[in-house]
PDB file of C-alpha atoms in Angstrom:
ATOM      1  CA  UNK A   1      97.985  94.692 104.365  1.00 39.00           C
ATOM      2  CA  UNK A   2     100.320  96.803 101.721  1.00 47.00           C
ATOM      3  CA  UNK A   3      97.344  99.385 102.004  1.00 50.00           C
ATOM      4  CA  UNK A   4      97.045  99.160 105.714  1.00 42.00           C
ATOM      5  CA  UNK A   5     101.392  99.800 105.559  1.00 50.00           C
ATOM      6  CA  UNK A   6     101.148 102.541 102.940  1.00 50.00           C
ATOM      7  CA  UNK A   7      99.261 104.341 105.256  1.00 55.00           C
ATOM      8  CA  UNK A   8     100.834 104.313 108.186  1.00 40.00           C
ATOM      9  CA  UNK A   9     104.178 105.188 105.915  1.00 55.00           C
ATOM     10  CA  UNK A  10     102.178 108.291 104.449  1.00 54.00           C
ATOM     11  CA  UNK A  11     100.165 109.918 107.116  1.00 46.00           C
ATOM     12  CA  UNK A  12      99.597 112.818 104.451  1.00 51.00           C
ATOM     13  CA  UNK A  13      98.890 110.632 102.015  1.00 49.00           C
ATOM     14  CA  UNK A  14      96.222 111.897  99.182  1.00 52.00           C
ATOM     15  CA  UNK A  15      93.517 109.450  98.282  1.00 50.00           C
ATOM     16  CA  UNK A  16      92.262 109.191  94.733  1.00 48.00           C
ATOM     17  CA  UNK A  17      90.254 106.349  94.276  1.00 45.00           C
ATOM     18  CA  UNK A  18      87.286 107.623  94.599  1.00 45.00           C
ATOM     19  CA  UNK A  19      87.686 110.323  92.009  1.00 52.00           C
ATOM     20  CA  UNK A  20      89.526 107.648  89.613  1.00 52.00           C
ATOM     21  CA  UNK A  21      87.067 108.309  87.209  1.00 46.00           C
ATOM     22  CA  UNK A  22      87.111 111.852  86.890  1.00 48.00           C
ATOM     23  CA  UNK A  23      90.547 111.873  86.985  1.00 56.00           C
ATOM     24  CA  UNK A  24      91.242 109.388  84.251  1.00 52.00           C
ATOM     25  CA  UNK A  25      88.262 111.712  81.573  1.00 47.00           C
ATOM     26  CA  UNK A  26      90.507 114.550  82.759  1.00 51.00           C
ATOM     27  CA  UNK A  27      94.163 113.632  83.020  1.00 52.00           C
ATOM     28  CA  UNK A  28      93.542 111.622  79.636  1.00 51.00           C
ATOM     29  CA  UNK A  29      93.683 113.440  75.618  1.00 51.00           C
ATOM     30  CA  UNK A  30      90.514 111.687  73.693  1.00 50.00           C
ATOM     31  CA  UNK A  31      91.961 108.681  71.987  1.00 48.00           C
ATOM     32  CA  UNK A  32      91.353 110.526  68.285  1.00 52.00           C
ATOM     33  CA  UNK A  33      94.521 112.560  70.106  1.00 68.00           C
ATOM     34  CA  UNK A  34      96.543 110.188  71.117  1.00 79.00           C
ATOM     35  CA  UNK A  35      95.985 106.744  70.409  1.00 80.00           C
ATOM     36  CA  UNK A  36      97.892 105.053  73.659  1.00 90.00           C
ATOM     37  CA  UNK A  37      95.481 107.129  76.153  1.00 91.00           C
ATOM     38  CA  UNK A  38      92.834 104.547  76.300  1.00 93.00           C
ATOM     39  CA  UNK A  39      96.047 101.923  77.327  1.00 95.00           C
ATOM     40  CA  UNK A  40      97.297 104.465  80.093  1.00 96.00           C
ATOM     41  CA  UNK A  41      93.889 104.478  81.300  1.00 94.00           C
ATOM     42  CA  UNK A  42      93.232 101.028  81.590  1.00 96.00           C
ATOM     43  CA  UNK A  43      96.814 100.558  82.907  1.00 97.00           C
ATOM     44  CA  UNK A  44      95.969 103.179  86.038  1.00 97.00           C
ATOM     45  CA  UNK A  45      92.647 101.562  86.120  1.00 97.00           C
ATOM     46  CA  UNK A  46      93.189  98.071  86.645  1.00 97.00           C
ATOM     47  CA  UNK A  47      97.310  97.880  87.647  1.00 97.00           C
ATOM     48  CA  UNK A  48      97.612 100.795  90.048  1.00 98.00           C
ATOM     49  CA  UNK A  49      93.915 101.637  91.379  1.00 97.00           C
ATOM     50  CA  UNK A  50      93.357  98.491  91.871  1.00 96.00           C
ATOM     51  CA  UNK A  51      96.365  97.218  93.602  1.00 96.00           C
ATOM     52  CA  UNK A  52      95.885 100.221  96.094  1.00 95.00           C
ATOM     53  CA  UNK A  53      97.716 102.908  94.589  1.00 96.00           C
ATOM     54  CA  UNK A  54      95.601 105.558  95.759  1.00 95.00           C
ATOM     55  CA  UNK A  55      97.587 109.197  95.460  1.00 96.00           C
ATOM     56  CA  UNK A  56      95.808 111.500  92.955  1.00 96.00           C
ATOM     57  CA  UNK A  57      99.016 113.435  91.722  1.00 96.00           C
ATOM     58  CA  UNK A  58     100.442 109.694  91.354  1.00 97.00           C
ATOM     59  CA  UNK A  59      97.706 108.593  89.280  1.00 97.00           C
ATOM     60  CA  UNK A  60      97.508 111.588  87.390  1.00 96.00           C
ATOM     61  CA  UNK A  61     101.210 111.462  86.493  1.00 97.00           C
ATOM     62  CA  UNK A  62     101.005 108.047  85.451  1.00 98.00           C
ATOM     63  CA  UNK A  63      98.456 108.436  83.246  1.00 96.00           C
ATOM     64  CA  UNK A  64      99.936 111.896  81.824  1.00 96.00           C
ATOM     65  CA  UNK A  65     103.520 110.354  80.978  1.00 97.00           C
ATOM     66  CA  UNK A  66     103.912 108.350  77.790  1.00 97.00           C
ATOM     67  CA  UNK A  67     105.371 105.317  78.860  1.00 98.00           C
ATOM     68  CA  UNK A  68     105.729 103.622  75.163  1.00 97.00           C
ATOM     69  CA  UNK A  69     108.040 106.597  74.214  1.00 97.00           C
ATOM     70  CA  UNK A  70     110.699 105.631  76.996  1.00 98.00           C
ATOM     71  CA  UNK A  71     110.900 101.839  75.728  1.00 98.00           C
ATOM     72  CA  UNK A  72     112.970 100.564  72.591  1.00 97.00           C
ATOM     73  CA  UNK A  73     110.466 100.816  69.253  1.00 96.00           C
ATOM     74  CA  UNK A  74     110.307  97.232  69.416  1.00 96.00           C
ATOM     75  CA  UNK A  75     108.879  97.066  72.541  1.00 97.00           C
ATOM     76  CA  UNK A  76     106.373  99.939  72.368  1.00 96.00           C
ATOM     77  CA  UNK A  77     103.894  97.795  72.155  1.00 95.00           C
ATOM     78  CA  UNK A  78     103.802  95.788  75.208  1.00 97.00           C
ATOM     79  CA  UNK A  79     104.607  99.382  76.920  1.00 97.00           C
ATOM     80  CA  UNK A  80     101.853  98.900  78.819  1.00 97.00           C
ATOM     81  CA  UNK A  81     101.835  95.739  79.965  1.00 96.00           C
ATOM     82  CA  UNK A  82     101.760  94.963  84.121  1.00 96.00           C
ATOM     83  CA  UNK A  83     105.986  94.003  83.902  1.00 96.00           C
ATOM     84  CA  UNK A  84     108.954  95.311  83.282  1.00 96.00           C
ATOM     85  CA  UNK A  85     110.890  95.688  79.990  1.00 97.00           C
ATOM     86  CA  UNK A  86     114.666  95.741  78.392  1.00 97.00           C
ATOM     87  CA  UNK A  87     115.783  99.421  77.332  1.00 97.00           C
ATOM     88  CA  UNK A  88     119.671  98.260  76.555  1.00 96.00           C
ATOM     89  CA  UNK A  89     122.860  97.701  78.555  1.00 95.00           C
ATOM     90  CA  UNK A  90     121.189  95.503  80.499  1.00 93.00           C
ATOM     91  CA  UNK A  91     119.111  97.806  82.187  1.00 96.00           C
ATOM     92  CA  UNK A  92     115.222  97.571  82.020  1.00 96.00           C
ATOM     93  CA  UNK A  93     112.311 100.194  82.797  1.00 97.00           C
ATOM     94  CA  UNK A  94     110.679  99.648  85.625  1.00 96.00           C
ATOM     95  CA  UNK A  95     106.806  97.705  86.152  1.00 97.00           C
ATOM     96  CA  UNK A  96     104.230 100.373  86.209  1.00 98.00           C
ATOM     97  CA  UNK A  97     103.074  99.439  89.495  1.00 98.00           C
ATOM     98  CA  UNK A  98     106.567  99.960  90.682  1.00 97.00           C
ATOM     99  CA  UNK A  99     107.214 103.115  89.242  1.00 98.00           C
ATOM    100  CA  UNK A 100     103.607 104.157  90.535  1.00 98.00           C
ATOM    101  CA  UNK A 101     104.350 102.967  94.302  1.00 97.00           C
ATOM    102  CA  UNK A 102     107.663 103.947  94.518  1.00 98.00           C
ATOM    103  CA  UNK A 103     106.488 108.151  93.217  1.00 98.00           C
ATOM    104  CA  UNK A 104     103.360 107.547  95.807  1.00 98.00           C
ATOM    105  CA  UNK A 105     105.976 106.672  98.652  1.00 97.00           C
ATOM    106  CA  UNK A 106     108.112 109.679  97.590  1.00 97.00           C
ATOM    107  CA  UNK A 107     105.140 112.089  98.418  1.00 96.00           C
ATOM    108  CA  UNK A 108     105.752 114.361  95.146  1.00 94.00           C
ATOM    109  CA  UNK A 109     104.317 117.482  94.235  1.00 94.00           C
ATOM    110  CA  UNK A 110     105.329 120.994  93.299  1.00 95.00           C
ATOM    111  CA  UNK A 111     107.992 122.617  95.557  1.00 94.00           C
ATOM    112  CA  UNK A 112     109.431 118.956  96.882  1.00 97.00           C
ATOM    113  CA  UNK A 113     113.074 118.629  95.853  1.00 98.00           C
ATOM    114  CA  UNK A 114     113.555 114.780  94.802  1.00 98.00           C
ATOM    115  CA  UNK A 115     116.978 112.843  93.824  1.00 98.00           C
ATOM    116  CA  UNK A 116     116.545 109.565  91.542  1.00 98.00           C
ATOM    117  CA  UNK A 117     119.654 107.152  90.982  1.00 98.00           C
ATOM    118  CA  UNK A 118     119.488 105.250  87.556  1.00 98.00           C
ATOM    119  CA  UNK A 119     117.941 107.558  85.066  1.00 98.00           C
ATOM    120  CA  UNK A 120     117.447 104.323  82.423  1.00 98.00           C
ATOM    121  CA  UNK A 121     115.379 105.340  79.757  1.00 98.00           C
ATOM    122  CA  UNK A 122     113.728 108.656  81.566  1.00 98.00           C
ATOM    123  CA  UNK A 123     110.599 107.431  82.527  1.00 98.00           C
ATOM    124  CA  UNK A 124     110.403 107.534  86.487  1.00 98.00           C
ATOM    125  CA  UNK A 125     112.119 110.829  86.257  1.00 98.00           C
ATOM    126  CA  UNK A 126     109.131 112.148  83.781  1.00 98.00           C
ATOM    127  CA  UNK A 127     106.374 110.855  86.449  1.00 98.00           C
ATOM    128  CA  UNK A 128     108.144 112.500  89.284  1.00 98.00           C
ATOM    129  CA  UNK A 129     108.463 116.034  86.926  1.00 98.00           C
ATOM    130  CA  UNK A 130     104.634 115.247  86.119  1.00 97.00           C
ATOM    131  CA  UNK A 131     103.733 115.941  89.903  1.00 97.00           C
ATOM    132  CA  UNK A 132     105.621 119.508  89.441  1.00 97.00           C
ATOM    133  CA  UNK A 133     108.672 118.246  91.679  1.00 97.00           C
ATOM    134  CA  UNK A 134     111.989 119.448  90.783  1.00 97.00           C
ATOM    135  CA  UNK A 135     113.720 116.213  89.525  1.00 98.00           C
ATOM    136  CA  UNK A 136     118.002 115.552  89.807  1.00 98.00           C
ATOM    137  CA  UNK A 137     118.283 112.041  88.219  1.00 98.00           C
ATOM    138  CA  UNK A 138     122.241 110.750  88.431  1.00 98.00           C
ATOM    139  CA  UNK A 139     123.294 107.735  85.347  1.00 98.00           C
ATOM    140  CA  UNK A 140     126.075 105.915  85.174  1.00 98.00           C
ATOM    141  CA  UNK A 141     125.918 104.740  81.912  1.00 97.00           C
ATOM    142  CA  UNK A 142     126.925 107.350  79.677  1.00 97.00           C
ATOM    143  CA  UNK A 143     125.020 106.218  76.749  1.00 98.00           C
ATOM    144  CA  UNK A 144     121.664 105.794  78.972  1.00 98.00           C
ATOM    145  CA  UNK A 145     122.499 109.251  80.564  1.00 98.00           C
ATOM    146  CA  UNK A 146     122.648 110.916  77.187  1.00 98.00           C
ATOM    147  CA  UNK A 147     119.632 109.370  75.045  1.00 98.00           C
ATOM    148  CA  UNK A 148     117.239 110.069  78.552  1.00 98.00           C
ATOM    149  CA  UNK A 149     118.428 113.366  78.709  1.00 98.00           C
ATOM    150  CA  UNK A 150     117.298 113.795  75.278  1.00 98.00           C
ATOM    151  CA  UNK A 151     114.578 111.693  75.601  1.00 98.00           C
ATOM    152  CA  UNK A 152     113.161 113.977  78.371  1.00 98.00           C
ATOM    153  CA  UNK A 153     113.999 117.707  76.843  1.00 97.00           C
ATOM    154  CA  UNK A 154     112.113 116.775  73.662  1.00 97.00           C
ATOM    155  CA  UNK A 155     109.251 115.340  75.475  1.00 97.00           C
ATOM    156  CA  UNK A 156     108.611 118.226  77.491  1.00 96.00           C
ATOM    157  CA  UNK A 157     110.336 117.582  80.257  1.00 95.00           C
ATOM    158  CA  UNK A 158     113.436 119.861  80.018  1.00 87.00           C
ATOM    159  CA  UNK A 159     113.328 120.829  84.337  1.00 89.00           C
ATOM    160  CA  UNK A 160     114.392 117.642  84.800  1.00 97.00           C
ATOM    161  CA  UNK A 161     118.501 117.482  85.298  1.00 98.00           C
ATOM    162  CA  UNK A 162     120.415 114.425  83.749  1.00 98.00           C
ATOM    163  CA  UNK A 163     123.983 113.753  85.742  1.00 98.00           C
ATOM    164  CA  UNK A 164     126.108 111.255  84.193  1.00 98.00           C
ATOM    165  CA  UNK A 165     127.694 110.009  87.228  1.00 98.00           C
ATOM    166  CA  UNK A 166     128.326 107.198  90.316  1.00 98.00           C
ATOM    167  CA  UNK A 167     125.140 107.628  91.669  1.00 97.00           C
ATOM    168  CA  UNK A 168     126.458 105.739  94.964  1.00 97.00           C
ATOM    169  CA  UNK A 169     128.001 109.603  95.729  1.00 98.00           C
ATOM    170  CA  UNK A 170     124.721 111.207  94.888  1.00 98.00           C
ATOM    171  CA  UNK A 171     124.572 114.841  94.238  1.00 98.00           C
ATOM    172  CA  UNK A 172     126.215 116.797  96.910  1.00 97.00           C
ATOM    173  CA  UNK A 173     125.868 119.924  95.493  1.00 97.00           C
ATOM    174  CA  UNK A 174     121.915 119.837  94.857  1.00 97.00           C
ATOM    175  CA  UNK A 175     121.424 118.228  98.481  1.00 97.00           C
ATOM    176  CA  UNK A 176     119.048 118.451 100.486  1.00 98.00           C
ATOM    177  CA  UNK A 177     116.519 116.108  98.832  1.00 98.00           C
ATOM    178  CA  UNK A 178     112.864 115.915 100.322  1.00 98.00           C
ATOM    179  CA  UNK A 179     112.787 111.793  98.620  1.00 98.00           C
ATOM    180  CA  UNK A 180     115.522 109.866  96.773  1.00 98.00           C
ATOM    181  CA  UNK A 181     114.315 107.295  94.703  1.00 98.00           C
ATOM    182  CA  UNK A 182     116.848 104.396  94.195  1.00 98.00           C
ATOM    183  CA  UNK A 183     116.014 102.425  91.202  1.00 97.00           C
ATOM    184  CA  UNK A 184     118.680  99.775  91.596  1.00 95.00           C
ATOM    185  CA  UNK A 185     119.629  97.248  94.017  1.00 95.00           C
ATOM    186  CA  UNK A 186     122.253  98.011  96.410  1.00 95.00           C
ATOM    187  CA  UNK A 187     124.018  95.670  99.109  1.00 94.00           C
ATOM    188  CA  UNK A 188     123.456  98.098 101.644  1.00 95.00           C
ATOM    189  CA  UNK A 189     122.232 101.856 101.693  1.00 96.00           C
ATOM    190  CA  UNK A 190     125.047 104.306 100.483  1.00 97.00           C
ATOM    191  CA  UNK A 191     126.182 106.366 102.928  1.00 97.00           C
ATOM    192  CA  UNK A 192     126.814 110.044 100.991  1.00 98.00           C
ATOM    193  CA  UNK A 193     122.819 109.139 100.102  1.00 98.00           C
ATOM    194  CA  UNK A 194     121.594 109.325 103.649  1.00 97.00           C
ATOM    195  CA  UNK A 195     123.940 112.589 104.133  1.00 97.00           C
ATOM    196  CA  UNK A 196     121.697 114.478 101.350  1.00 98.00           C
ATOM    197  CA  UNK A 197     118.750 113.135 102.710  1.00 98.00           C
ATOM    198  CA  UNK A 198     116.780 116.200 103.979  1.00 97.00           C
ATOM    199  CA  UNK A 199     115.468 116.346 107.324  1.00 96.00           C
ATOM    200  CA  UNK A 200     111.696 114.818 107.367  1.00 96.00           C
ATOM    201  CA  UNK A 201     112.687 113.399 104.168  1.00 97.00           C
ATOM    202  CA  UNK A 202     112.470 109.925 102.781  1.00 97.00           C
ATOM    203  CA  UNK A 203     114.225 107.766 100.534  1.00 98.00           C
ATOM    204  CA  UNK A 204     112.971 104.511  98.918  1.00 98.00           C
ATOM    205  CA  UNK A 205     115.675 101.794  98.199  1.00 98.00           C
ATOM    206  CA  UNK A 206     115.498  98.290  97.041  1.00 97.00           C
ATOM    207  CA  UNK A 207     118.439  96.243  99.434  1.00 97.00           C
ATOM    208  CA  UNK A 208     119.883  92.813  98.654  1.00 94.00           C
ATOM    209  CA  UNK A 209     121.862  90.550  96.969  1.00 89.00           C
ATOM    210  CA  UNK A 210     122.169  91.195  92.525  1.00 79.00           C
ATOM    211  CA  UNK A 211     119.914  88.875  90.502  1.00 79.00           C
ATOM    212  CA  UNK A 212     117.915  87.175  93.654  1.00 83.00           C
ATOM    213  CA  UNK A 213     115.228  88.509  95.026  1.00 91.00           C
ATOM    214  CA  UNK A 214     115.442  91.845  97.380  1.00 95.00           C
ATOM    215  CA  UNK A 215     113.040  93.919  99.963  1.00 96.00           C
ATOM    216  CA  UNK A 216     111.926  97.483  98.835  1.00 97.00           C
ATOM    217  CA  UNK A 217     112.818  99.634 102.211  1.00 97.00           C
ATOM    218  CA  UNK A 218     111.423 102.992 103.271  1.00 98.00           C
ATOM    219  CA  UNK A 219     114.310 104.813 104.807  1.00 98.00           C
ATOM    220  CA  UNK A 220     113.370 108.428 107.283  1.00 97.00           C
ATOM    221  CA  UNK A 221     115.134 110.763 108.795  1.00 95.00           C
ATOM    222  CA  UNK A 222     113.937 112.416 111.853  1.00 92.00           C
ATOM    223  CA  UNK A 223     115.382 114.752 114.073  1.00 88.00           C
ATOM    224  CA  UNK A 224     118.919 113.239 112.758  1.00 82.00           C
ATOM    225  CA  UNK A 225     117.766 109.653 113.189  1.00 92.00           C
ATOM    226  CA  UNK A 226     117.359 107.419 110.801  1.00 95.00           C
ATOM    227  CA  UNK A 227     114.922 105.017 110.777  1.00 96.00           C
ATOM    228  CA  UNK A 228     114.130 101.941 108.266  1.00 96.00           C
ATOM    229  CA  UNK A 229     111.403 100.021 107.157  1.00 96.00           C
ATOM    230  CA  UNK A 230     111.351  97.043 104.517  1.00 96.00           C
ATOM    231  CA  UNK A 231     107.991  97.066 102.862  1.00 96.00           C
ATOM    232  CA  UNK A 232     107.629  94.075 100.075  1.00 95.00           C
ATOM    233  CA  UNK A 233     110.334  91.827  98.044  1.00 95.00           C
ATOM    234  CA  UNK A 234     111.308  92.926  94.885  1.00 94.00           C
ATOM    235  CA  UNK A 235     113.382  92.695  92.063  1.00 92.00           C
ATOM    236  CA  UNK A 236     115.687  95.416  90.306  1.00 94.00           C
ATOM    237  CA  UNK A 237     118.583  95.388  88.234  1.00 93.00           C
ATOM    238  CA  UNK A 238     121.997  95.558  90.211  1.00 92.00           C
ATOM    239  CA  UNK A 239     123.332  98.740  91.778  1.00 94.00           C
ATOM    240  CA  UNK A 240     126.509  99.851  89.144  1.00 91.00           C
ATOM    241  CA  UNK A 241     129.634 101.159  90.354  1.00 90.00           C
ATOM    242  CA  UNK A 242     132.738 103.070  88.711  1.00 85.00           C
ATOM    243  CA  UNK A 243     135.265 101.033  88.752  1.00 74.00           C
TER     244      UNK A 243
END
């Protein structure tokens, strides 16, 4: 069914399962190189293929980025487990089947202008910038803002542009965005969000109430309408505010 809804959510969509394979003995250093590749590969392998992630530059991405060097050192090694873990001031990074459907949904890929709100520890922000998309990602913590920026310049990833900011105002002056990725829960969709949504452009948003359970929705705008469609329940960390 998620498949069957992917689909019709991506008409363009890229499929890479069949090429899994090849793309993991490609995408992948030997393990002599680095010793986590064999754990990214299994985690594309049997958390993302197999759940019916199915986007090549997704996959690829996924199993480029580093995930254990965006976690705490004391949780590096579970970085690759199928859940979510605690980088500090309450935040967490993301499940890596989240991270991997939310980037497939966002249609990435060199020349696509994307906006993330809640930077965290850097790491959905490097697998967008892994697909060659230019990457704005807006933090409200200062601390979190500061450390990912970091984080991301020494890994490689220095394209990527770190705000320290209320992301419920976005980033006006970088707008239009082709996707906005929205990697907290909000009560409703923010306005000034939908405003810097390009046109044909999407933005994926998890809506509902902090600390219960809330529905990932696909949000489109077309010919200045815009449309919404809730895909699965999920769970994120509430959407922060200025005060």
């Amino acid at each position: 069914m998620l498949q069957r809804l992917l689909r019709l959510a991506r008409p363009g969509f890229r499929p890479g399962v069949v090429g899994l394979v090849l793309l993991l003995a490609t995408a992948l250093p030997s393990a002599a190189q680095d010793p986590s590749a064999a754990l990214r590969s299994e985690m594309v392998r049997s958390q993302l293929a197999a759940r019916g992630i199915e986007d090549q530059v997704t996959l690829r991405a996924m199993a480029e980025v580093p995930r254990h060097l965006f976690v705490p050192p004391s949780y590096r090694a579970r970085a690759y487990e199928d859940g979510p873990l605690p980088i500090g001031h309450g935040q967490t990074i993301s499940q890596p089947y989240i991270v991997a459907i939310m980037t497939e949904l966002a249609d990435p890929g060199p020349g696509r202008r994307i906006l993330e709100i809640g930077t965290g520890s850097g790491y959905q922000a490097a697998v967008l910038a892994a697909t060659g998309a230019e990457v704005f990602t807006v933090e409200i913590i200062p601390e979190l803002a500061e450390s990912a920026g970091k984080r991301l310049t020494e890994l490689g990833y220095a394209k990527v542009r770190v705000r320290q900011a209320d992301g419920y105002f976005g980033w006006a002056e970088q707008a239009p965005f082709d996707a906005i990725l929205v990697t907290a829960a909000a009560e409703f969709i923010p306005p000034p969000l939908l405003e810097q949504l390009a046109e044909g452009g999407r933005m994926i948003i998890p809506v509902g109430s902090p600390f219960l359970v809330q529905t990932l929705m696909l949000v489109e705008k077309r010919r200045g309408k815009v449309t919404t469609r809730s895909l699965f329940p999920v769970r994120f960390v509430p959407f922060r505010r200025q005060s």
